[in-house]
Amino acid sequence: MVQAQRRMTSTTEPVEVAGPGGGSSRRRGRRRWPLLLVFLLPALVLYTVFIVYPLVSALQYSFFDWTGTRQDGFAGLANFRDLFTKYPLSEQVWRALAHNCVFFIGTMLIQTTGGLLLATLLHRSRRGKRFLQTAYVLPHLVSPIVAGYLWSLMLNPQFGAVNAALRGIGLGSLAQPWRGDPHLALPVAIVINAWQWVGFPMLLFAAALAGIPEEYHEAARVDGASAWKSFWRVTFPLLTPVLGIVTVLTFIGNFNILDLIYALQGSKGNPAYSTDVLGLLFYRTAFENPDANAIGQSSALAVCMFILIFGISAVANRFFRRMEARLK
């Protein structure tokens, strides 16, 4: 019986699997941790210094009164209250938020629709596919502030290339002061932003289309579905995960936008604040604010922007994950 118990206990003991070099996989895993830390530490330090520390600092600064760069007493929620009750911030915050919403919706309609259309057309194409994909992605590689300055030159009403081209083809009546008209300035900025970033959703949709088995389309054709119905009933639902990624990333980028609008219309969102967004308002509140408590007010605005963007992104991500789960 003693021997039987010994055999039973020996079989319940954990068995270490020998690796190809003779050592166990567990020991090799322990040896990898120092190496992994060596490679992860630089990225972790950079992320902490440039992301985590500014976020924590902004949260701290928002609860204090400031006189220039000198921190005074604890203010509680006074800086947050000033954003919505103190003129002109109380007016500018809601106007900038409305412009951000319009900017996001317009960009989503143009950029996502255009990216999906280009990806679908290039998916069936055999000639010039790589060249066209590269051409559509190239604007994505240019800095937004550089793209904004280039477009500000091309849209100049006197010597800009856009109005000159319209006059050259006999459509001079369509020449406009594109950046100077309050009704045109924001739509023009939306089109430029969508033009620059259309290559990003195009690549994601192209990768998703390549991963859809051809048998699904063949089965739809056998059932008598047209190409249009096959796209909406078979292809588009399978693109839901990519659509969710594009939507969330576009939302985050559009509600953080600053550089493109700044290059096109300046820090005040000209003309007449018609292109003012939250990023520009934060910049003006921090660096062009005559109020001595500029640091406290701008930090409170930054915290509100973070809560808004993070909260909506989390909800949207959860929504698209549920949609993806239903497809499975």
mmCIF file of C-alpha atoms in Angstrom:
data_model
loop_
_atom_site.group_PDB
_atom_site.id
_atom_site.type_symbol
_atom_site.label_atom_id
_atom_site.label_comp_id
_atom_site.label_asym_id
_atom_site.label_seq_id
_atom_site.Cartn_x
_atom_site.Cartn_y
_atom_site.Cartn_z
ATOM 1 C CA MET A 1 0.000 0.000 0.000
ATOM 2 C CA VAL A 2 2.893 2.333 0.796
ATOM 3 C CA GLN A 3 4.303 1.744 -2.681
ATOM 4 C CA ALA A 4 0.889 2.449 -4.219
ATOM 5 C CA GLN A 5 0.648 5.749 -2.306
ATOM 6 C CA ARG A 6 4.118 6.708 -3.471
ATOM 7 C CA ARG A 7 3.133 5.990 -7.053
ATOM 8 C CA MET A 8 -0.041 8.094 -6.700
ATOM 9 C CA THR A 9 1.823 11.042 -5.176
ATOM 10 C CA SER A 10 4.494 10.838 -7.818
ATOM 11 C CA THR A 11 1.910 11.027 -10.579
ATOM 12 C CA THR A 12 0.279 14.120 -9.052
ATOM 13 C CA GLU A 13 3.530 16.079 -8.847
ATOM 14 C CA PRO A 14 3.981 18.763 -11.535
ATOM 15 C CA VAL A 15 6.034 17.574 -14.434
ATOM 16 C CA GLU A 16 8.460 19.991 -16.030
ATOM 17 C CA VAL A 17 8.718 19.719 -19.759
ATOM 18 C CA ALA A 18 12.252 19.722 -20.958
ATOM 19 C CA GLY A 19 13.073 22.246 -23.616
ATOM 20 C CA PRO A 20 15.234 21.650 -26.649
ATOM 21 C CA GLY A 21 18.265 22.920 -24.771
ATOM 22 C CA GLY A 22 17.689 20.596 -21.834
ATOM 23 C CA GLY A 23 16.147 23.247 -19.521
ATOM 24 C CA SER A 24 12.491 23.327 -18.561
ATOM 25 C CA SER A 25 10.055 25.728 -20.228
ATOM 26 C CA ARG A 26 9.291 27.253 -16.825
ATOM 27 C CA ARG A 27 12.933 28.070 -16.215
ATOM 28 C CA ARG A 28 13.301 29.524 -19.678
ATOM 29 C CA GLY A 29 10.233 31.678 -19.029
ATOM 30 C CA ARG A 30 11.817 32.996 -15.826
ATOM 31 C CA ARG A 31 14.995 33.818 -17.704
ATOM 32 C CA ARG A 32 13.037 35.811 -20.304
ATOM 33 C CA TRP A 33 11.544 38.265 -17.828
ATOM 34 C CA PRO A 34 14.725 40.356 -17.349
ATOM 35 C CA LEU A 35 15.167 40.485 -21.126
ATOM 36 C CA LEU A 36 11.551 41.544 -21.654
ATOM 37 C CA LEU A 37 11.895 44.253 -19.025
ATOM 38 C CA VAL A 38 15.008 45.590 -20.730
ATOM 39 C CA PHE A 39 13.111 46.028 -24.004
ATOM 40 C CA LEU A 40 9.884 47.322 -22.417
ATOM 41 C CA LEU A 41 11.482 49.753 -19.983
ATOM 42 C CA PRO A 42 12.390 52.518 -22.526
ATOM 43 C CA ALA A 43 8.851 52.547 -23.959
ATOM 44 C CA LEU A 44 7.354 52.491 -20.456
ATOM 45 C CA VAL A 45 9.533 55.419 -19.363
ATOM 46 C CA LEU A 46 8.615 57.473 -22.437
ATOM 47 C CA TYR A 47 4.912 56.682 -22.009
ATOM 48 C CA THR A 48 5.046 57.669 -18.339
ATOM 49 C CA VAL A 49 6.928 60.918 -18.960
ATOM 50 C CA PHE A 50 4.933 62.150 -21.961
ATOM 51 C CA ILE A 51 1.457 60.641 -21.347
ATOM 52 C CA VAL A 52 0.845 59.608 -17.735
ATOM 53 C CA TYR A 53 2.667 62.491 -16.031
ATOM 54 C CA PRO A 54 0.957 65.267 -18.081
ATOM 55 C CA LEU A 55 -2.444 63.692 -17.430
ATOM 56 C CA VAL A 56 -1.872 63.487 -13.689
ATOM 57 C CA SER A 57 -0.387 67.007 -13.641
ATOM 58 C CA ALA A 58 -3.356 68.470 -15.525
ATOM 59 C CA LEU A 59 -5.741 66.813 -13.079
ATOM 60 C CA GLN A 60 -3.812 68.262 -10.155
ATOM 61 C CA TYR A 61 -3.517 71.763 -11.652
ATOM 62 C CA SER A 62 -7.250 71.904 -12.368
ATOM 63 C CA PHE A 63 -8.077 71.903 -8.639
ATOM 64 C CA PHE A 64 -5.930 74.935 -7.769
ATOM 65 C CA ASP A 65 -5.978 78.678 -8.373
ATOM 66 C CA TRP A 66 -3.024 80.120 -10.249
ATOM 67 C CA THR A 67 -1.480 83.544 -10.573
ATOM 68 C CA GLY A 68 0.567 83.209 -13.701
ATOM 69 C CA THR A 69 2.829 80.246 -13.012
ATOM 70 C CA ARG A 70 2.485 80.488 -9.227
ATOM 71 C CA GLN A 71 0.148 78.022 -7.567
ATOM 72 C CA ASP A 72 -2.195 79.558 -4.999
ATOM 73 C CA GLY A 73 -4.813 77.948 -2.785
ATOM 74 C CA PHE A 74 -7.022 74.953 -3.417
ATOM 75 C CA ALA A 75 -9.952 75.884 -5.673
ATOM 76 C CA GLY A 76 -11.955 72.668 -5.719
ATOM 77 C CA LEU A 77 -14.307 72.609 -8.708
ATOM 78 C CA ALA A 78 -14.177 76.381 -9.278
ATOM 79 C CA ASN A 79 -12.125 76.065 -12.472
ATOM 80 C CA PHE A 80 -14.603 73.574 -13.894
ATOM 81 C CA ARG A 81 -17.484 75.862 -12.943
ATOM 82 C CA ASP A 82 -15.811 78.776 -14.734
ATOM 83 C CA LEU A 83 -15.775 76.817 -17.989
ATOM 84 C CA PHE A 84 -19.583 76.764 -18.090
ATOM 85 C CA THR A 85 -20.534 79.941 -16.228
ATOM 86 C CA LYS A 86 -17.818 82.548 -16.873
ATOM 87 C CA TYR A 87 -18.016 84.584 -20.080
ATOM 88 C CA PRO A 88 -16.532 84.175 -22.692
ATOM 89 C CA LEU A 89 -15.540 80.602 -21.832
ATOM 90 C CA SER A 90 -19.154 79.593 -21.209
ATOM 91 C CA GLU A 91 -20.011 80.542 -24.798
ATOM 92 C CA GLN A 92 -16.846 79.301 -26.469
ATOM 93 C CA VAL A 93 -16.912 75.809 -24.905
ATOM 94 C CA TRP A 94 -20.319 74.877 -26.316
ATOM 95 C CA ARG A 95 -19.569 76.418 -29.699
ATOM 96 C CA ALA A 96 -16.273 74.561 -29.980
ATOM 97 C CA LEU A 97 -17.935 71.301 -28.885
ATOM 98 C CA ALA A 98 -20.623 71.721 -31.552
ATOM 99 C CA HIS A 99 -17.932 72.306 -34.195
ATOM 100 C CA ASN A 100 -16.113 69.156 -33.053
ATOM 101 C CA CYS A 101 -19.306 67.126 -33.430
ATOM 102 C CA VAL A 102 -19.916 68.491 -36.939
ATOM 103 C CA PHE A 103 -16.264 67.914 -37.797
ATOM 104 C CA PHE A 104 -16.430 64.280 -36.655
ATOM 105 C CA ILE A 105 -19.711 63.502 -38.437
ATOM 106 C CA GLY A 106 -18.556 65.122 -41.676
ATOM 107 C CA THR A 107 -15.192 63.382 -41.571
ATOM 108 C CA MET A 108 -16.808 60.009 -40.872
ATOM 109 C CA LEU A 109 -19.220 60.375 -43.792
ATOM 110 C CA ILE A 110 -16.543 61.396 -46.294
ATOM 111 C CA GLN A 111 -13.489 59.547 -45.008
ATOM 112 C CA THR A 112 -15.088 56.218 -44.078
ATOM 113 C CA THR A 113 -17.355 56.072 -47.117
ATOM 114 C CA GLY A 114 -14.482 57.031 -49.407
ATOM 115 C CA GLY A 115 -12.112 54.548 -47.765
ATOM 116 C CA LEU A 116 -14.627 51.716 -48.072
ATOM 117 C CA LEU A 117 -15.355 52.599 -51.714
ATOM 118 C CA LEU A 118 -11.669 52.738 -52.626
ATOM 119 C CA ALA A 119 -10.929 49.486 -50.791
ATOM 120 C CA THR A 120 -13.798 47.720 -52.578
ATOM 121 C CA LEU A 121 -12.778 48.983 -56.008
ATOM 122 C CA LEU A 122 -9.106 48.161 -55.494
ATOM 123 C CA HIS A 123 -9.951 44.744 -54.060
ATOM 124 C CA ARG A 124 -11.222 43.633 -57.485
ATOM 125 C CA SER A 125 -8.544 45.509 -59.399
ATOM 126 C CA ARG A 126 -5.427 43.819 -60.722
ATOM 127 C CA ARG A 127 -3.636 46.668 -62.500
ATOM 128 C CA GLY A 128 -2.088 49.533 -60.597
ATOM 129 C CA LYS A 129 -3.440 48.337 -57.256
ATOM 130 C CA ARG A 130 -0.247 48.872 -55.269
ATOM 131 C CA PHE A 131 0.433 52.216 -56.916
ATOM 132 C CA LEU A 132 -3.048 53.554 -56.149
ATOM 133 C CA GLN A 133 -2.938 52.308 -52.571
ATOM 134 C CA THR A 134 0.378 54.078 -52.089
ATOM 135 C CA ALA A 135 -0.962 57.271 -53.666
ATOM 136 C CA TYR A 136 -3.991 57.351 -51.378
ATOM 137 C CA VAL A 137 -1.896 56.676 -48.268
ATOM 138 C CA LEU A 138 0.794 59.294 -48.996
ATOM 139 C CA PRO A 139 -1.186 62.268 -47.562
ATOM 140 C CA HIS A 140 -1.542 60.266 -44.354
ATOM 141 C CA LEU A 141 2.265 60.399 -43.973
ATOM 142 C CA VAL A 142 2.399 64.213 -44.166
ATOM 143 C CA SER A 143 2.210 66.217 -40.957
ATOM 144 C CA PRO A 144 -1.253 67.799 -40.543
ATOM 145 C CA ILE A 145 0.254 71.213 -39.914
ATOM 146 C CA VAL A 146 2.252 70.964 -43.165
ATOM 147 C CA ALA A 147 -0.851 69.849 -45.044
ATOM 148 C CA GLY A 148 -2.792 72.737 -43.517
ATOM 149 C CA TYR A 149 -0.244 75.340 -44.631
ATOM 150 C CA LEU A 150 -0.091 73.872 -48.148
ATOM 151 C CA TRP A 151 -3.872 73.953 -48.489
ATOM 152 C CA SER A 152 -4.025 77.476 -47.082
ATOM 153 C CA LEU A 153 -1.788 78.539 -49.993
ATOM 154 C CA MET A 154 -3.786 76.603 -52.588
ATOM 155 C CA LEU A 155 -7.064 78.053 -51.286
ATOM 156 C CA ASN A 156 -5.846 81.640 -51.324
ATOM 157 C CA PRO A 157 -8.505 83.669 -53.193
ATOM 158 C CA GLN A 158 -5.919 85.779 -55.070
ATOM 159 C CA PHE A 159 -3.109 83.449 -56.130
ATOM 160 C CA GLY A 160 -4.327 80.032 -54.942
ATOM 161 C CA ALA A 161 -4.192 77.035 -57.276
ATOM 162 C CA VAL A 162 -7.808 76.001 -56.617
ATOM 163 C CA ASN A 163 -9.433 79.221 -57.843
ATOM 164 C CA ALA A 164 -6.893 79.479 -60.669
ATOM 165 C CA ALA A 165 -7.820 75.975 -61.834
ATOM 166 C CA LEU A 166 -11.533 76.813 -61.716
ATOM 167 C CA ARG A 167 -10.978 79.919 -63.802
ATOM 168 C CA GLY A 168 -8.769 77.992 -66.210
ATOM 169 C CA ILE A 169 -11.530 75.499 -67.031
ATOM 170 C CA GLY A 170 -14.208 78.141 -67.365
ATOM 171 C CA LEU A 171 -15.765 77.766 -63.902
ATOM 172 C CA GLY A 172 -14.616 81.079 -62.511
ATOM 173 C CA SER A 173 -18.074 81.668 -61.024
ATOM 174 C CA LEU A 174 -17.355 78.883 -58.557
ATOM 175 C CA ALA A 175 -14.196 80.573 -57.247
ATOM 176 C CA GLN A 176 -14.726 81.418 -53.593
ATOM 177 C CA PRO A 177 -12.861 82.835 -50.611
ATOM 178 C CA TRP A 178 -12.811 79.299 -49.242
ATOM 179 C CA ARG A 179 -11.120 80.097 -45.934
ATOM 180 C CA GLY A 180 -12.763 83.505 -45.477
ATOM 181 C CA ASP A 181 -16.424 82.560 -45.724
ATOM 182 C CA PRO A 182 -17.887 81.532 -42.332
ATOM 183 C CA HIS A 183 -20.259 79.133 -44.072
ATOM 184 C CA LEU A 184 -17.511 77.419 -46.098
ATOM 185 C CA ALA A 185 -14.535 77.403 -43.728
ATOM 186 C CA LEU A 186 -15.581 74.423 -41.586
ATOM 187 C CA PRO A 187 -16.778 72.225 -44.503
ATOM 188 C CA VAL A 188 -13.508 72.964 -46.322
ATOM 189 C CA ALA A 189 -11.515 71.907 -43.243
ATOM 190 C CA ILE A 190 -13.586 68.704 -43.040
ATOM 191 C CA VAL A 191 -12.874 67.850 -46.683
ATOM 192 C CA ILE A 192 -9.141 68.493 -46.252
ATOM 193 C CA ASN A 193 -9.017 66.342 -43.118
ATOM 194 C CA ALA A 194 -10.901 63.515 -44.849
ATOM 195 C CA TRP A 195 -8.602 63.781 -47.877
ATOM 196 C CA GLN A 196 -5.527 63.435 -45.691
ATOM 197 C CA TRP A 197 -6.734 60.439 -43.682
ATOM 198 C CA VAL A 198 -8.789 58.491 -46.226
ATOM 199 C CA GLY A 199 -5.876 56.106 -46.782
ATOM 200 C CA PHE A 200 -6.073 54.807 -43.202
ATOM 201 C CA PRO A 201 -9.593 53.297 -43.356
ATOM 202 C CA MET A 202 -8.896 52.195 -46.925
ATOM 203 C CA LEU A 203 -6.010 49.998 -45.759
ATOM 204 C CA LEU A 204 -8.023 48.553 -42.882
ATOM 205 C CA PHE A 205 -11.017 47.783 -45.084
ATOM 206 C CA ALA A 206 -8.737 46.305 -47.752
ATOM 207 C CA ALA A 207 -7.194 43.933 -45.204
ATOM 208 C CA ALA A 208 -10.648 42.923 -43.946
ATOM 209 C CA LEU A 209 -11.935 42.317 -47.477
ATOM 210 C CA ALA A 210 -8.949 40.113 -48.226
ATOM 211 C CA GLY A 211 -9.780 38.000 -45.166
ATOM 212 C CA ILE A 212 -13.387 37.253 -46.198
ATOM 213 C CA PRO A 213 -13.601 33.749 -47.748
ATOM 214 C CA GLU A 214 -14.702 33.747 -51.374
ATOM 215 C CA GLU A 215 -17.111 30.905 -50.595
ATOM 216 C CA TYR A 216 -19.455 33.382 -48.909
ATOM 217 C CA HIS A 217 -19.821 35.413 -52.100
ATOM 218 C CA GLU A 218 -20.203 32.279 -54.204
ATOM 219 C CA ALA A 219 -22.991 31.052 -51.930
ATOM 220 C CA ALA A 220 -24.744 34.433 -52.246
ATOM 221 C CA ARG A 221 -24.498 34.285 -56.038
ATOM 222 C CA VAL A 222 -25.895 30.739 -56.046
ATOM 223 C CA ASP A 223 -28.857 32.000 -54.013
ATOM 224 C CA GLY A 224 -29.485 34.617 -56.688
ATOM 225 C CA ALA A 225 -28.246 37.677 -54.784
ATOM 226 C CA SER A 226 -27.095 40.622 -56.871
ATOM 227 C CA ALA A 227 -23.680 42.196 -56.363
ATOM 228 C CA TRP A 228 -25.227 45.072 -54.400
ATOM 229 C CA LYS A 229 -27.281 42.791 -52.159
ATOM 230 C CA SER A 230 -24.312 40.482 -51.667
ATOM 231 C CA PHE A 231 -22.248 43.451 -50.480
ATOM 232 C CA TRP A 232 -24.841 44.667 -47.964
ATOM 233 C CA ARG A 233 -25.944 41.233 -46.715
ATOM 234 C CA VAL A 234 -22.601 39.408 -46.717
ATOM 235 C CA THR A 235 -19.595 41.722 -47.016
ATOM 236 C CA PHE A 236 -20.614 44.769 -44.993
ATOM 237 C CA PRO A 237 -21.676 42.882 -41.816
ATOM 238 C CA LEU A 238 -18.306 41.130 -41.789
ATOM 239 C CA LEU A 239 -16.610 44.540 -41.845
ATOM 240 C CA THR A 240 -18.220 45.543 -38.531
ATOM 241 C CA PRO A 241 -15.027 45.045 -36.446
ATOM 242 C CA VAL A 242 -13.020 47.266 -38.795
ATOM 243 C CA LEU A 243 -15.820 49.828 -38.884
ATOM 244 C CA GLY A 244 -15.717 49.976 -35.101
ATOM 245 C CA ILE A 245 -11.957 50.542 -35.066
ATOM 246 C CA VAL A 246 -12.202 53.273 -37.702
ATOM 247 C CA THR A 247 -15.075 54.999 -35.877
ATOM 248 C CA VAL A 248 -13.381 55.044 -32.479
ATOM 249 C CA LEU A 249 -9.992 56.181 -33.811
ATOM 250 C CA THR A 250 -11.600 58.838 -36.013
ATOM 251 C CA PHE A 251 -13.590 60.116 -33.036
ATOM 252 C CA ILE A 252 -10.472 60.349 -30.860
ATOM 253 C CA GLY A 253 -8.493 62.087 -33.601
ATOM 254 C CA ASN A 254 -11.239 64.559 -34.525
ATOM 255 C CA PHE A 255 -11.974 65.584 -30.939
ATOM 256 C CA ASN A 256 -8.252 66.147 -30.362
ATOM 257 C CA ILE A 257 -7.703 68.040 -33.593
ATOM 258 C CA LEU A 258 -5.624 71.183 -33.354
ATOM 259 C CA ASP A 259 -2.776 71.329 -35.854
ATOM 260 C CA LEU A 260 -4.745 71.227 -39.118
ATOM 261 C CA ILE A 261 -7.267 73.887 -38.033
ATOM 262 C CA TYR A 262 -4.485 76.017 -36.568
ATOM 263 C CA ALA A 263 -2.556 75.927 -39.844
ATOM 264 C CA LEU A 264 -5.664 76.707 -41.893
ATOM 265 C CA GLN A 265 -7.438 79.310 -39.765
ATOM 266 C CA GLY A 266 -5.134 80.370 -36.926
ATOM 267 C CA SER A 267 -5.566 80.008 -33.186
ATOM 268 C CA LYS A 268 -8.960 81.775 -33.113
ATOM 269 C CA GLY A 269 -10.650 79.508 -35.615
ATOM 270 C CA ASN A 270 -11.257 82.254 -38.151
ATOM 271 C CA PRO A 271 -13.374 83.613 -39.662
ATOM 272 C CA ALA A 272 -15.413 84.764 -36.664
ATOM 273 C CA TYR A 273 -14.703 81.555 -34.690
ATOM 274 C CA SER A 274 -16.561 79.507 -37.319
ATOM 275 C CA THR A 275 -13.869 76.781 -37.194
ATOM 276 C CA ASP A 276 -13.159 76.947 -33.469
ATOM 277 C CA VAL A 277 -12.734 73.508 -31.863
ATOM 278 C CA LEU A 278 -11.895 72.295 -28.369
ATOM 279 C CA GLY A 279 -8.201 71.911 -29.180
ATOM 280 C CA LEU A 280 -7.931 75.546 -30.302
ATOM 281 C CA LEU A 281 -9.923 76.704 -27.281
ATOM 282 C CA PHE A 282 -7.551 74.836 -24.990
ATOM 283 C CA TYR A 283 -4.568 76.453 -26.742
ATOM 284 C CA ARG A 284 -6.021 79.953 -26.401
ATOM 285 C CA THR A 285 -7.056 79.375 -22.798
ATOM 286 C CA ALA A 286 -3.559 78.222 -21.879
ATOM 287 C CA PHE A 287 -1.379 80.611 -23.912
ATOM 288 C CA GLU A 288 -3.511 83.566 -25.049
ATOM 289 C CA ASN A 289 -5.706 84.005 -21.990
ATOM 290 C CA PRO A 290 -5.538 87.400 -20.215
ATOM 291 C CA ASP A 291 -6.885 85.797 -17.048
ATOM 292 C CA ALA A 292 -4.192 85.188 -14.425
ATOM 293 C CA ASN A 293 -5.720 81.767 -13.717
ATOM 294 C CA ALA A 294 -5.012 80.495 -17.242
ATOM 295 C CA ILE A 295 -3.290 77.318 -16.047
ATOM 296 C CA GLY A 296 -6.199 76.315 -13.824
ATOM 297 C CA GLN A 297 -8.847 76.967 -16.492
ATOM 298 C CA SER A 298 -6.929 75.281 -19.303
ATOM 299 C CA SER A 299 -6.181 72.261 -17.099
ATOM 300 C CA ALA A 300 -9.868 71.947 -16.228
ATOM 301 C CA LEU A 301 -10.725 72.066 -19.938
ATOM 302 C CA ALA A 302 -8.113 69.383 -20.670
ATOM 303 C CA VAL A 303 -9.584 67.127 -17.977
ATOM 304 C CA CYS A 304 -13.104 67.607 -19.367
ATOM 305 C CA MET A 305 -11.870 66.769 -22.866
ATOM 306 C CA PHE A 306 -10.190 63.611 -21.570
ATOM 307 C CA ILE A 307 -13.327 62.467 -19.731
ATOM 308 C CA LEU A 308 -15.502 63.154 -22.770
ATOM 309 C CA ILE A 309 -13.234 61.412 -25.276
ATOM 310 C CA PHE A 310 -12.406 58.462 -23.036
ATOM 311 C CA GLY A 311 -16.011 57.927 -21.958
ATOM 312 C CA ILE A 312 -17.549 58.031 -25.433
ATOM 313 C CA SER A 313 -14.737 55.892 -26.863
ATOM 314 C CA ALA A 314 -15.288 53.241 -24.176
ATOM 315 C CA VAL A 315 -19.042 53.175 -24.821
ATOM 316 C CA ALA A 316 -18.545 53.002 -28.599
ATOM 317 C CA ASN A 317 -15.962 50.251 -28.265
ATOM 318 C CA ARG A 318 -18.349 48.212 -26.095
ATOM 319 C CA PHE A 319 -21.168 48.759 -28.604
ATOM 320 C CA PHE A 320 -19.129 47.531 -31.556
ATOM 321 C CA ARG A 321 -17.860 44.535 -29.581
ATOM 322 C CA ARG A 322 -21.453 43.498 -28.929
ATOM 323 C CA MET A 323 -22.229 43.840 -32.627
ATOM 324 C CA GLU A 324 -19.174 41.719 -33.433
ATOM 325 C CA ALA A 325 -20.260 39.089 -30.906
ATOM 326 C CA ARG A 326 -23.668 38.827 -32.574
ATOM 327 C CA LEU A 327 -21.993 38.023 -35.880
ATOM 328 C CA LYS A 328 -20.258 35.073 -34.282
#
